[in-house]
Amino acid sequence: MINSFTFSVLCFSELFFIKEPHDVTAIRREAVILDCQAHGESPIDVRWLKNGVKVVEDERVYLLSNGSLYISEVESRRGDKSDEGLYQCLAQNKYGAILSQKARLTIASISAFAIQPTSIVVTEGSVARFSCKISAHPPSIITWEFNRVTLPLATERITVLPSGVLQIHGVQRADAGNYRCIVTNIASRRRSTEATLTVTPAPKPHPPQKPRVIAGPQNISVSLHQSAILECMATGNPRPIISWSRADSKSIDVYNTKVLGNGNLIITDIKLQHGGVYMCRATTPGTRNYTVASANITVIAPPSLVEWPESLTRPRAGTARFVCQAEGVPTPEITWFKNGEKVQSNGRIKMYNSKLVINQIIPEDDAIYQCQAENEQGSVLSMARLIVVMSEDRPSAPRNLRADTVSSSAILLAWERPQYNSDKVIAYSVHYMKAEGLNNEEYQVVIGNDTTRYIIDDLEPARNYTFYVVAYMPMGASRMSDNVFQHTLEDVPLRAPELSLTSRSPMDIQVCWQPLPGKLSRGRVSAYRLSYRTTAENTVSQIELPADKTQYLLENLQPDTIYLLRIVAATSVGWGEQSAWTSHRTPKASSARVPMAPELHLEPLNCTTILARWQLAPRNSVSVQGYRLFYHEESQSERAPLQLRALDNTYTIGGLDPRKKYHVKLLAYNYVGEGYQADQTISTPGCVSVRDRLVPPPPPPHNVYTKTNSSTAVFLHWGRPAFASSHAVNYTVRCNPVGLQNASLVLYLQTSEQSLLVRDLEPNTKYEFAIRLHIDHLSSPWSPVVYQSTFPDAPTQPPFNVKVTLIEEDTALVSWKPPDEPSVAVTHYTILYASRNAWIAGEWQVLQKEGTITMALLENLKPGQIYFVKVSASNNMGDGPFSHTVELTVRADLTSGHDSRLSRGSTQSTAFSDGFYHLDQKSMTGITVGVCIALICIIICAFIIICRGKNRYLVSVKTLREGVNTSAGHLGSHGQAENADGSVPMMSENHFIDAKGGTNLIINSLGPVQPSTEKKEKWFSFSSTVSYQPGTTVLTYEEELSMSPDQPTTLQALLWRPGDSEGSSNSEGSHATGDSGRYSHDETEMTNLSSGTSSRPPSLTAEDSGGSDCSGPPEQSVQLMEESQIDLKLMEPIENGCCHHDAQSSSKSTLSLQVCVPKCV
């Protein structure tokens, strides 16, 4: 017997195809041959199928002797008379039949233009683009003509893309004219309409323009080994530079990728690894100004088998399992064929998990089985044979099977033992399934051989079932017994209908419900009973309705009142269980126009998810600002509403519990208030387990692939398990941050596709994802968890506390603090700095530092320049804004009196427009107005100073006594004191100036001004002997002993405290002012050069007042010393009542304050 089995398998191996048909494109009325040659044990019968239907032979279409199909003249008529379609040949011998692969016959054609070029007007030097699009088989070749002359496919300025795009860069006046595209393939040739290119003169000077992508890449799907073209055309001034990168940071394949023209990317011989998001970046040369356009390349691949079915030998009543696994993009669908005909699932034959399972094998199952994997790119087949072994000593089938109804859910089966070999029976298997419908699941119960009776008690009420029994022995199983049919009894409804409540006016409630499905009604529903009451009353009103009613309008109700409603259904057996009370508030009786109640529809997608759909009635003309959706479990309190947009009309409620009833409420609202509400209840189905169905659950999705798209989105893609089913497949995606403690924050998303873009995620956060499959209320386990992190956000704030300090004559240190965004990672900092002239020209010098470094050195700075500095933070997601501009002044000469460590924050407005730095119109206007105001102030001040100078001149003449030189040359120097760059007048040793109001010190924005060596800059000239009034505070300037009294030196002993910065707290020092210098005291005090404490007029004499008494407190001088930061020395009075200079003198020039304290008489 075993030898015969082996012989059968070997004979099967002789049936296969030597040649199979392939896709072909033909011209109309051309002859075509579709090859098909089968080899195997004769006789072999070959037939042809077109689109699954047998091909009828005639004089034009017939079979050749080798089995190939010959079509003498291909026709392209409409409908079924066209020869276009999918062809397969079917070869059959005594072992079975096999199908060839599918071949598509296409008739060459060119359709009308979908897109034709249009006339455009461009400026000289910019870019021009024309496009035409057409559908053609086979793919056409597209060329372009300029004024009816063919253009080359590629030049330095002109590029013709295979997709039908003409690009012209650097448009010239000679490019003006008429353009059209020419489309050619083996079928025909078409010319588009002409489009005119008009070139206008470019404005001079050319204004700067930020880069702009005028034709970016588009999402495309490309077949394996084909070419992909991504267009990128940008404009700007200066002309932008085009660069390409991948969003996943992977390197672009340089062997199969090249740039076509001025920035277009072409990938040849495309493979699966080439799929992904590609980004085109247009950048202005020498700047950080850029714009990005992106597109996704999806590589689609034909099916390929990764696991093939194997031939099996099984005994009768045994079980056979064939496995077939395939891969491809999109995921191929698996179809099973038996001897060339599609296998239909029934009680014995099941298809799941890409497996074909045949239970209770019968002789008719002996056949050739083929697995076909198919997607839009093609199909592939594999075959295997099932050989059924017939055992001679197996028992006969059980006899006289009977079925009796016990209740609404139980039926008693009884049978007699087999007539032959009953003593060898070791067990019985009872098989049953619903008699109505197709593809019903078959259930099986195995019992011992000690009984021939069995009660099946998990049936549905009021259903017809079919039963059979099989006897088992060690060597195999018997034939099936005869089938018997029996129905279960009716029962009371298992559950009440779900209610849907809306109000059309403030005084009514529209009650609607759906008829109960047979599984819940447990018989034919005979009546409904509707009960209702208000929450404030206990009296219940009841209305009985016939079984054909599914809605009822309650009228004459109270406005703005909460009503409770419930319903119950009945069969001929009696009333079922009542529903729980459902609440509904009637609207307020108001004339205000609020939205009417939406039409709400709820649908359970699976055991944990509900899909809510709604739409506003056409008569609802009130504008809607949004929706509020409430839902809660029947026994739970109402949750806070979900706020939905006015454009939304669906929402998926996930994360629910199986076999629970939920109350869903939806209302629209506008600026007036909330509208009428729609209430509805719905129950989630149960998640059927293996024990419930006696079949394994569907497998989870596999090959889950995640890719981060942005800082808030992650793309998911997964493979569908390879099982065949006519039912729709849905998926639930679970998403939550890793380590989440609050389960209510877990996100559940529903989709029927095999990919999903999960949005609204947190930046720089690691998430975990899992996916489960739902089919026919069956849910698979969750797939293995995959992890993916979102990208960090690009910085939105600049670095702060930017400071610039000059540490050497040509080097400055710039420091800053990171942006105040803890969740944003910084990978590097960019420092821009430029001198004033370079800043006006937009020429910045760039430094970059790692994200962990917060300082940088600015080297090779030019003396006498003012530099502008600013800093920005960046990461892989983009660049953040720049900080406020900080100014740095570099000293012109190290020996000058200027402060060399001067930086200040810019208080002027720097405009950033179109990616270039320049002074905008507002800034120029401000500068102009400021200059005018400054000039006016200078003129006024000069006039006042001249007037005051005349007054000082008159007062000085009156107060000078003998020995005082009052030459006009010195008096004429008053006007020079007003100059910012003038020198400070100084006295030689023993020369005194009244300093009651402060020092005669000129200070400009950079510190003390140097005194001039020219003696003509002195304000007054005194003789070596100067008289003074007793009790007068005077200043004396002491020179070094080695220096001439006629040569004044710099006041390096004077200390200067800089004022607060006026513009920015980010820098230290002071701002330049409109004045070139300031006096440290009021000028009016300079007119009283010898004012004292007495009320008498001050005077200057050439001789000392030796015998006069001195009076005045010494505390006045001490206070002055504390307030001033000049080295002051308090002089004690001498016995003769006169003050003299301290004999001790410093080695350096110092300014001393001497107070004469006369002795009291």
Short mmCIF file of C-alpha atoms in Angstrom, two decimals, residues 481-837:
data_model
loop_
_atom_site.label_atom_id
_atom_site.label_comp_id
_atom_site.label_asym_id
_atom_site.label_seq_id
_atom_site.Cartn_x
_atom_site.Cartn_y
_atom_site.Cartn_z
CA SER A 481 -23.24 9.69 9.84
CA ASP A 482 -26.27 11.12 8.11
CA ASN A 483 -26.95 14.77 8.87
CA VAL A 484 -29.96 15.67 11.00
CA PHE A 485 -31.55 19.11 11.47
CA GLN A 486 -33.19 20.44 14.60
CA HIS A 487 -34.19 23.84 15.94
CA THR A 488 -34.09 25.25 19.45
CA LEU A 489 -37.09 26.77 21.22
CA GLU A 490 -37.84 30.45 21.63
CA ASP A 491 -36.96 32.25 24.85
CA VAL A 492 -37.55 35.66 26.33
CA PRO A 493 -35.28 38.34 24.81
CA LEU A 494 -31.85 38.28 26.33
CA ARG A 495 -31.56 42.04 26.31
CA ALA A 496 -33.55 45.17 25.59
CA PRO A 497 -32.96 47.32 22.49
CA GLU A 498 -30.53 50.22 22.62
CA LEU A 499 -32.26 53.63 22.80
CA SER A 500 -31.45 56.73 20.80
CA LEU A 501 -32.98 59.99 22.12
CA THR A 502 -33.22 63.41 20.49
CA SER A 503 -35.45 66.45 20.84
CA ARG A 504 -36.95 68.39 17.97
CA SER A 505 -38.50 71.01 20.23
CA PRO A 506 -38.43 71.88 23.95
CA MET A 507 -41.55 69.77 24.54
CA ASP A 508 -40.82 66.42 22.84
CA ILE A 509 -38.39 63.49 22.75
CA GLN A 510 -37.89 61.33 19.68
CA VAL A 511 -37.21 57.74 20.86
CA CYS A 512 -35.59 55.37 18.36
CA TRP A 513 -34.21 51.85 18.63
CA GLN A 514 -32.90 49.10 16.41
CA PRO A 515 -34.55 45.65 16.18
CA LEU A 516 -32.82 43.04 18.27
CA PRO A 517 -30.57 40.63 16.41
CA GLY A 518 -31.65 37.02 16.48
CA LYS A 519 -28.99 36.07 18.98
CA LEU A 520 -30.47 38.54 21.48
CA SER A 521 -34.16 38.29 20.64
CA ARG A 522 -34.08 34.47 21.05
CA GLY A 523 -37.18 34.28 18.97
CA ARG A 524 -39.57 36.56 17.13
CA VAL A 525 -40.25 39.82 18.98
CA SER A 526 -43.98 40.33 19.50
CA ALA A 527 -44.14 43.71 21.30
CA TYR A 528 -42.21 46.58 22.96
CA ARG A 529 -43.01 48.48 26.12
CA LEU A 530 -41.68 52.05 26.58
CA SER A 531 -41.58 53.57 30.08
CA TYR A 532 -40.69 57.15 31.02
CA ARG A 533 -40.80 59.58 33.95
CA THR A 534 -39.10 62.73 35.20
CA THR A 535 -36.33 62.61 37.77
CA ALA A 536 -38.51 64.54 40.23
CA GLU A 537 -41.45 62.14 40.01
CA ASN A 538 -41.89 58.47 40.80
CA THR A 539 -44.96 57.98 38.59
CA VAL A 540 -44.02 55.95 35.52
CA SER A 541 -45.90 56.24 32.25
CA GLN A 542 -45.92 53.19 29.96
CA ILE A 543 -46.72 52.74 26.29
CA GLU A 544 -46.93 49.34 24.55
CA LEU A 545 -45.93 49.31 20.90
CA PRO A 546 -46.20 46.64 18.19
CA ALA A 547 -43.17 44.64 17.09
CA ASP A 548 -42.82 46.48 13.78
CA LYS A 549 -42.29 49.85 15.52
CA THR A 550 -38.72 51.13 15.90
CA GLN A 551 -39.41 54.75 16.96
CA TYR A 552 -41.89 56.81 18.94
CA LEU A 553 -42.36 60.54 19.58
CA LEU A 554 -43.14 61.58 23.16
CA GLU A 555 -44.99 64.91 23.11
CA ASN A 556 -46.36 67.51 25.53
CA LEU A 557 -43.35 67.26 27.82
CA GLN A 558 -41.89 69.92 30.07
CA PRO A 559 -39.03 72.10 28.73
CA ASP A 560 -35.62 72.01 30.37
CA THR A 561 -36.47 68.85 32.31
CA ILE A 562 -34.53 65.63 32.72
CA TYR A 563 -36.56 62.57 31.70
CA LEU A 564 -35.69 58.93 32.34
CA LEU A 565 -36.64 56.36 29.70
CA ARG A 566 -36.33 52.60 29.27
CA ILE A 567 -37.68 49.89 26.98
CA VAL A 568 -38.30 46.15 27.08
CA ALA A 569 -39.04 43.59 24.33
CA ALA A 570 -41.22 40.46 24.41
CA THR A 571 -41.49 37.18 22.48
CA SER A 572 -44.24 34.59 22.59
CA VAL A 573 -42.60 33.24 25.74
CA GLY A 574 -42.81 36.53 27.66
CA TRP A 575 -41.16 39.86 28.45
CA GLY A 576 -37.42 40.05 28.58
CA GLU A 577 -35.10 42.10 30.73
CA GLN A 578 -35.75 45.82 30.87
CA SER A 579 -33.04 48.27 29.89
CA ALA A 580 -31.53 50.60 32.43
CA TRP A 581 -32.94 54.10 32.74
CA THR A 582 -31.52 56.47 30.11
CA SER A 583 -31.60 60.19 30.87
CA HIS A 584 -32.37 63.01 28.46
CA ARG A 585 -32.89 66.72 29.11
CA THR A 586 -35.43 68.54 27.02
CA PRO A 587 -34.20 71.87 25.61
CA LYS A 588 -34.96 75.22 27.16
CA ALA A 589 -37.98 77.14 25.90
CA SER A 590 -36.02 80.01 24.37
CA SER A 591 -36.17 81.95 21.16
CA ALA A 592 -32.37 81.92 20.87
CA ARG A 593 -31.14 80.02 17.85
CA VAL A 594 -28.99 77.12 19.00
CA PRO A 595 -28.01 74.11 16.89
CA MET A 596 -30.46 71.24 16.57
CA ALA A 597 -29.49 67.76 17.72
CA PRO A 598 -27.09 65.94 15.39
CA GLU A 599 -28.09 62.61 13.87
CA LEU A 600 -25.92 60.24 15.89
CA HIS A 601 -24.94 56.74 14.78
CA LEU A 602 -22.91 54.37 16.95
CA GLU A 603 -21.19 51.25 15.71
CA PRO A 604 -19.05 48.79 17.69
CA LEU A 605 -15.84 48.17 15.78
CA ASN A 606 -14.71 45.46 18.17
CA CYS A 607 -15.09 44.43 21.77
CA THR A 608 -13.28 47.54 23.09
CA THR A 609 -14.01 50.23 20.52
CA ILE A 610 -17.04 52.20 19.35
CA LEU A 611 -17.20 54.41 16.28
CA ALA A 612 -19.43 57.49 16.62
CA ARG A 613 -20.63 59.16 13.41
CA TRP A 614 -22.95 62.13 13.14
CA GLN A 615 -24.26 64.77 10.81
CA LEU A 616 -26.37 67.87 11.20
CA ALA A 617 -29.79 67.89 9.61
CA PRO A 618 -30.02 69.98 6.42
CA ARG A 619 -32.57 72.25 8.08
CA ASN A 620 -30.05 73.10 10.78
CA SER A 621 -28.80 76.38 9.35
CA VAL A 622 -27.32 77.73 12.59
CA SER A 623 -23.55 78.05 12.48
CA VAL A 624 -21.75 75.54 14.69
CA GLN A 625 -18.53 76.31 16.54
CA GLY A 626 -17.89 72.75 17.70
CA TYR A 627 -19.24 69.63 19.38
CA ARG A 628 -19.16 68.16 22.87
CA LEU A 629 -19.15 64.39 23.18
CA PHE A 630 -20.00 62.67 26.47
CA TYR A 631 -19.77 58.94 27.14
CA HIS A 632 -19.75 56.77 30.23
CA GLU A 633 -20.52 53.24 31.30
CA GLU A 634 -24.13 52.73 32.24
CA SER A 635 -23.49 52.36 35.94
CA GLN A 636 -20.83 55.07 36.13
CA SER A 637 -21.08 58.84 36.48
CA GLU A 638 -20.76 61.07 33.46
CA ARG A 639 -17.26 62.14 32.46
CA ALA A 640 -16.06 65.51 31.28
CA PRO A 641 -16.92 66.09 27.63
CA LEU A 642 -14.56 65.79 24.72
CA GLN A 643 -14.22 69.01 22.73
CA LEU A 644 -14.43 68.37 18.97
CA ARG A 645 -14.04 70.72 16.04
CA ALA A 646 -16.90 71.91 13.89
CA LEU A 647 -15.44 70.03 10.91
CA ASP A 648 -15.36 66.68 12.73
CA ASN A 649 -18.09 64.16 12.00
CA THR A 650 -16.56 60.98 13.42
CA TYR A 651 -14.84 59.98 16.62
CA THR A 652 -13.49 56.63 17.77
CA ILE A 653 -14.08 55.81 21.43
CA GLY A 654 -11.47 53.29 22.50
CA GLY A 655 -10.27 51.56 25.63
CA LEU A 656 -13.76 50.31 26.58
CA ASP A 657 -14.62 47.11 28.43
CA PRO A 658 -16.15 44.17 26.56
CA ARG A 659 -19.80 43.26 27.13
CA LYS A 660 -20.64 46.61 28.73
CA LYS A 661 -23.38 49.11 27.97
CA TYR A 662 -22.31 52.69 27.37
CA HIS A 663 -24.30 55.91 27.23
CA VAL A 664 -23.15 58.37 24.57
CA LYS A 665 -24.37 61.97 24.32
CA LEU A 666 -23.50 64.48 21.60
CA LEU A 667 -24.46 68.13 21.20
CA ALA A 668 -23.37 71.03 19.03
CA TYR A 669 -22.77 74.53 20.33
CA ASN A 670 -22.39 78.04 18.95
CA TYR A 671 -21.87 81.54 20.30
CA VAL A 672 -25.39 81.49 21.82
CA GLY A 673 -24.87 78.32 23.82
CA GLU A 674 -25.25 74.54 23.74
CA GLY A 675 -27.70 73.07 21.27
CA TYR A 676 -30.11 70.15 21.46
CA GLN A 677 -28.49 66.91 22.56
CA ALA A 678 -28.62 63.43 21.06
CA ASP A 679 -28.49 60.52 23.52
CA GLN A 680 -27.84 56.91 22.61
CA THR A 681 -26.88 53.69 24.38
CA ILE A 682 -24.77 50.91 22.90
CA SER A 683 -23.23 47.69 24.16
CA THR A 684 -19.76 46.50 23.33
CA PRO A 685 -19.56 42.89 22.12
CA GLY A 686 -17.59 40.26 23.91
CA CYS A 687 -14.05 39.40 22.90
CA VAL A 688 -14.62 35.83 21.80
CA SER A 689 -11.97 33.47 23.09
CA VAL A 690 -10.78 30.14 21.78
CA ARG A 691 -13.03 28.37 24.25
CA ASP A 692 -16.07 30.24 22.95
CA ARG A 693 -15.44 29.57 19.27
CA LEU A 694 -13.47 26.31 19.39
CA VAL A 695 -11.20 27.90 16.82
CA PRO A 696 -7.94 29.71 17.44
CA PRO A 697 -8.07 33.51 17.48
CA PRO A 698 -6.56 35.38 14.57
CA PRO A 699 -2.85 35.97 14.92
CA PRO A 700 -1.60 39.44 15.77
CA PRO A 701 -0.15 41.73 13.10
CA HIS A 702 3.49 41.07 12.41
CA ASN A 703 6.52 42.98 11.18
CA VAL A 704 5.50 46.13 13.04
CA TYR A 705 7.68 48.95 11.74
CA THR A 706 7.93 52.38 13.33
CA LYS A 707 9.55 55.54 12.02
CA THR A 708 9.61 58.97 13.60
CA ASN A 709 8.23 61.63 11.26
CA SER A 710 8.55 64.71 13.44
CA SER A 711 8.61 65.87 17.03
CA THR A 712 4.88 65.07 17.38
CA ALA A 713 4.23 62.19 14.95
CA VAL A 714 5.31 58.57 14.50
CA PHE A 715 4.54 56.48 11.42
CA LEU A 716 3.51 52.84 11.96
CA HIS A 717 3.35 50.07 9.38
CA TRP A 718 2.63 46.39 9.91
CA GLY A 719 1.91 43.22 8.03
CA ARG A 720 -1.46 41.51 7.95
CA PRO A 721 -1.39 37.86 8.98
CA ALA A 722 -1.66 35.69 5.92
CA PHE A 723 -5.16 34.27 6.26
CA ALA A 724 -8.07 34.50 3.86
CA SER A 725 -11.38 35.93 4.98
CA SER A 726 -14.23 37.74 3.34
CA HIS A 727 -14.83 39.82 6.46
CA ALA A 728 -13.41 43.28 6.92
CA VAL A 729 -10.31 43.52 9.05
CA ASN A 730 -9.78 46.36 11.51
CA TYR A 731 -6.85 47.19 13.73
CA THR A 732 -6.45 48.83 17.10
CA VAL A 733 -3.20 50.69 17.76
CA ARG A 734 -2.23 51.18 21.39
CA CYS A 735 0.12 54.05 22.14
CA ASN A 736 1.47 55.37 25.42
CA PRO A 737 4.70 56.87 26.78
CA VAL A 738 7.11 54.38 28.30
CA GLY A 739 6.62 54.17 32.06
CA LEU A 740 3.15 55.70 32.02
CA GLN A 741 1.41 55.29 35.37
CA ASN A 742 -2.02 56.71 34.49
CA ALA A 743 -3.86 54.10 32.39
CA SER A 744 -6.48 56.64 31.33
CA LEU A 745 -3.83 58.38 29.21
CA VAL A 746 -3.28 55.35 26.99
CA LEU A 747 -4.25 56.23 23.42
CA TYR A 748 -6.27 53.78 21.31
CA LEU A 749 -6.56 54.42 17.57
CA GLN A 750 -8.63 52.53 15.02
CA THR A 751 -7.86 51.95 11.37
CA SER A 752 -8.65 49.54 8.57
CA GLU A 753 -5.34 50.22 6.83
CA GLN A 754 -2.00 48.58 7.52
CA SER A 755 -0.33 51.86 8.35
CA LEU A 756 -1.10 54.80 10.57
CA LEU A 757 0.45 58.16 11.36
CA VAL A 758 0.06 58.74 15.09
CA ARG A 759 -0.10 62.48 15.70
CA ASP A 760 -0.20 64.90 18.62
CA LEU A 761 2.57 63.20 20.57
CA GLU A 762 4.94 64.89 22.97
CA PRO A 763 8.36 65.93 21.63
CA ASN A 764 11.48 64.08 22.70
CA THR A 765 9.46 61.28 24.36
CA LYS A 766 9.84 57.51 24.06
CA TYR A 767 6.59 55.71 23.23
CA GLU A 768 5.58 52.09 23.08
CA PHE A 769 3.23 50.78 20.41
CA ALA A 770 1.25 47.56 20.07
CA ILE A 771 -1.32 46.48 17.50
CA ARG A 772 -4.15 43.96 17.55
CA LEU A 773 -6.40 42.70 14.79
CA HIS A 774 -10.20 42.44 14.79
CA ILE A 775 -12.19 40.31 12.38
CA ASP A 776 -15.80 39.19 12.73
CA HIS A 777 -15.80 40.13 16.46
CA LEU A 778 -12.65 38.11 16.97
CA SER A 779 -9.67 39.93 18.43
CA SER A 780 -6.09 38.79 18.17
CA PRO A 781 -3.57 39.14 20.97
CA TRP A 782 -1.52 42.31 21.06
CA SER A 783 1.52 42.28 18.84
CA PRO A 784 4.95 42.49 20.45
CA VAL A 785 5.60 45.97 21.79
CA VAL A 786 7.83 48.22 19.70
CA TYR A 787 9.45 51.39 20.95
CA GLN A 788 10.06 54.67 19.16
CA SER A 789 11.03 58.13 20.33
CA THR A 790 9.77 61.37 18.88
CA PHE A 791 12.21 63.93 17.66
CA PRO A 792 12.92 66.88 19.93
CA ASP A 793 11.32 70.17 19.04
CA ALA A 794 13.36 72.82 17.36
CA PRO A 795 14.25 75.56 19.86
CA THR A 796 11.64 78.29 20.02
CA GLN A 797 13.53 80.62 22.34
CA PRO A 798 16.97 82.18 21.92
CA PRO A 799 19.86 81.86 24.35
CA PHE A 800 19.67 84.54 27.02
CA ASN A 801 22.05 86.59 29.15
CA VAL A 802 24.40 87.04 26.18
CA LYS A 803 27.53 88.95 27.23
CA VAL A 804 30.54 90.07 25.22
CA THR A 805 33.80 91.09 26.92
CA LEU A 806 37.02 92.28 25.27
CA ILE A 807 39.79 90.21 26.87
CA GLU A 808 42.61 91.24 24.54
CA GLU A 809 43.14 94.04 22.05
CA ASP A 810 41.71 91.91 19.20
CA THR A 811 39.90 89.09 21.04
CA ALA A 812 36.55 89.06 22.82
CA LEU A 813 34.76 86.41 24.85
CA VAL A 814 31.06 85.87 24.21
CA SER A 815 29.06 83.86 26.75
CA TRP A 816 25.39 82.94 27.08
CA LYS A 817 22.93 80.72 28.87
CA PRO A 818 20.93 77.94 27.15
CA PRO A 819 17.32 78.65 26.09
CA ASP A 820 14.80 78.35 28.88
CA GLU A 821 13.28 75.16 27.43
CA PRO A 822 14.18 72.11 29.53
CA SER A 823 12.55 69.61 27.15
CA VAL A 824 14.39 70.88 24.07
CA ALA A 825 17.80 69.40 23.37
CA VAL A 826 20.44 71.70 21.90
CA THR A 827 23.04 70.09 19.68
CA HIS A 828 24.95 73.21 18.70
CA TYR A 829 25.01 76.98 18.98
CA THR A 830 25.58 79.41 16.14
CA ILE A 831 27.32 82.74 16.85
CA LEU A 832 27.04 85.49 14.25
CA TYR A 833 29.21 88.57 14.53
CA ALA A 834 30.07 91.41 12.19
CA SER A 835 31.45 94.91 12.22
CA ARG A 836 29.08 97.77 11.55
CA ASN A 837 30.00 98.01 7.86
#
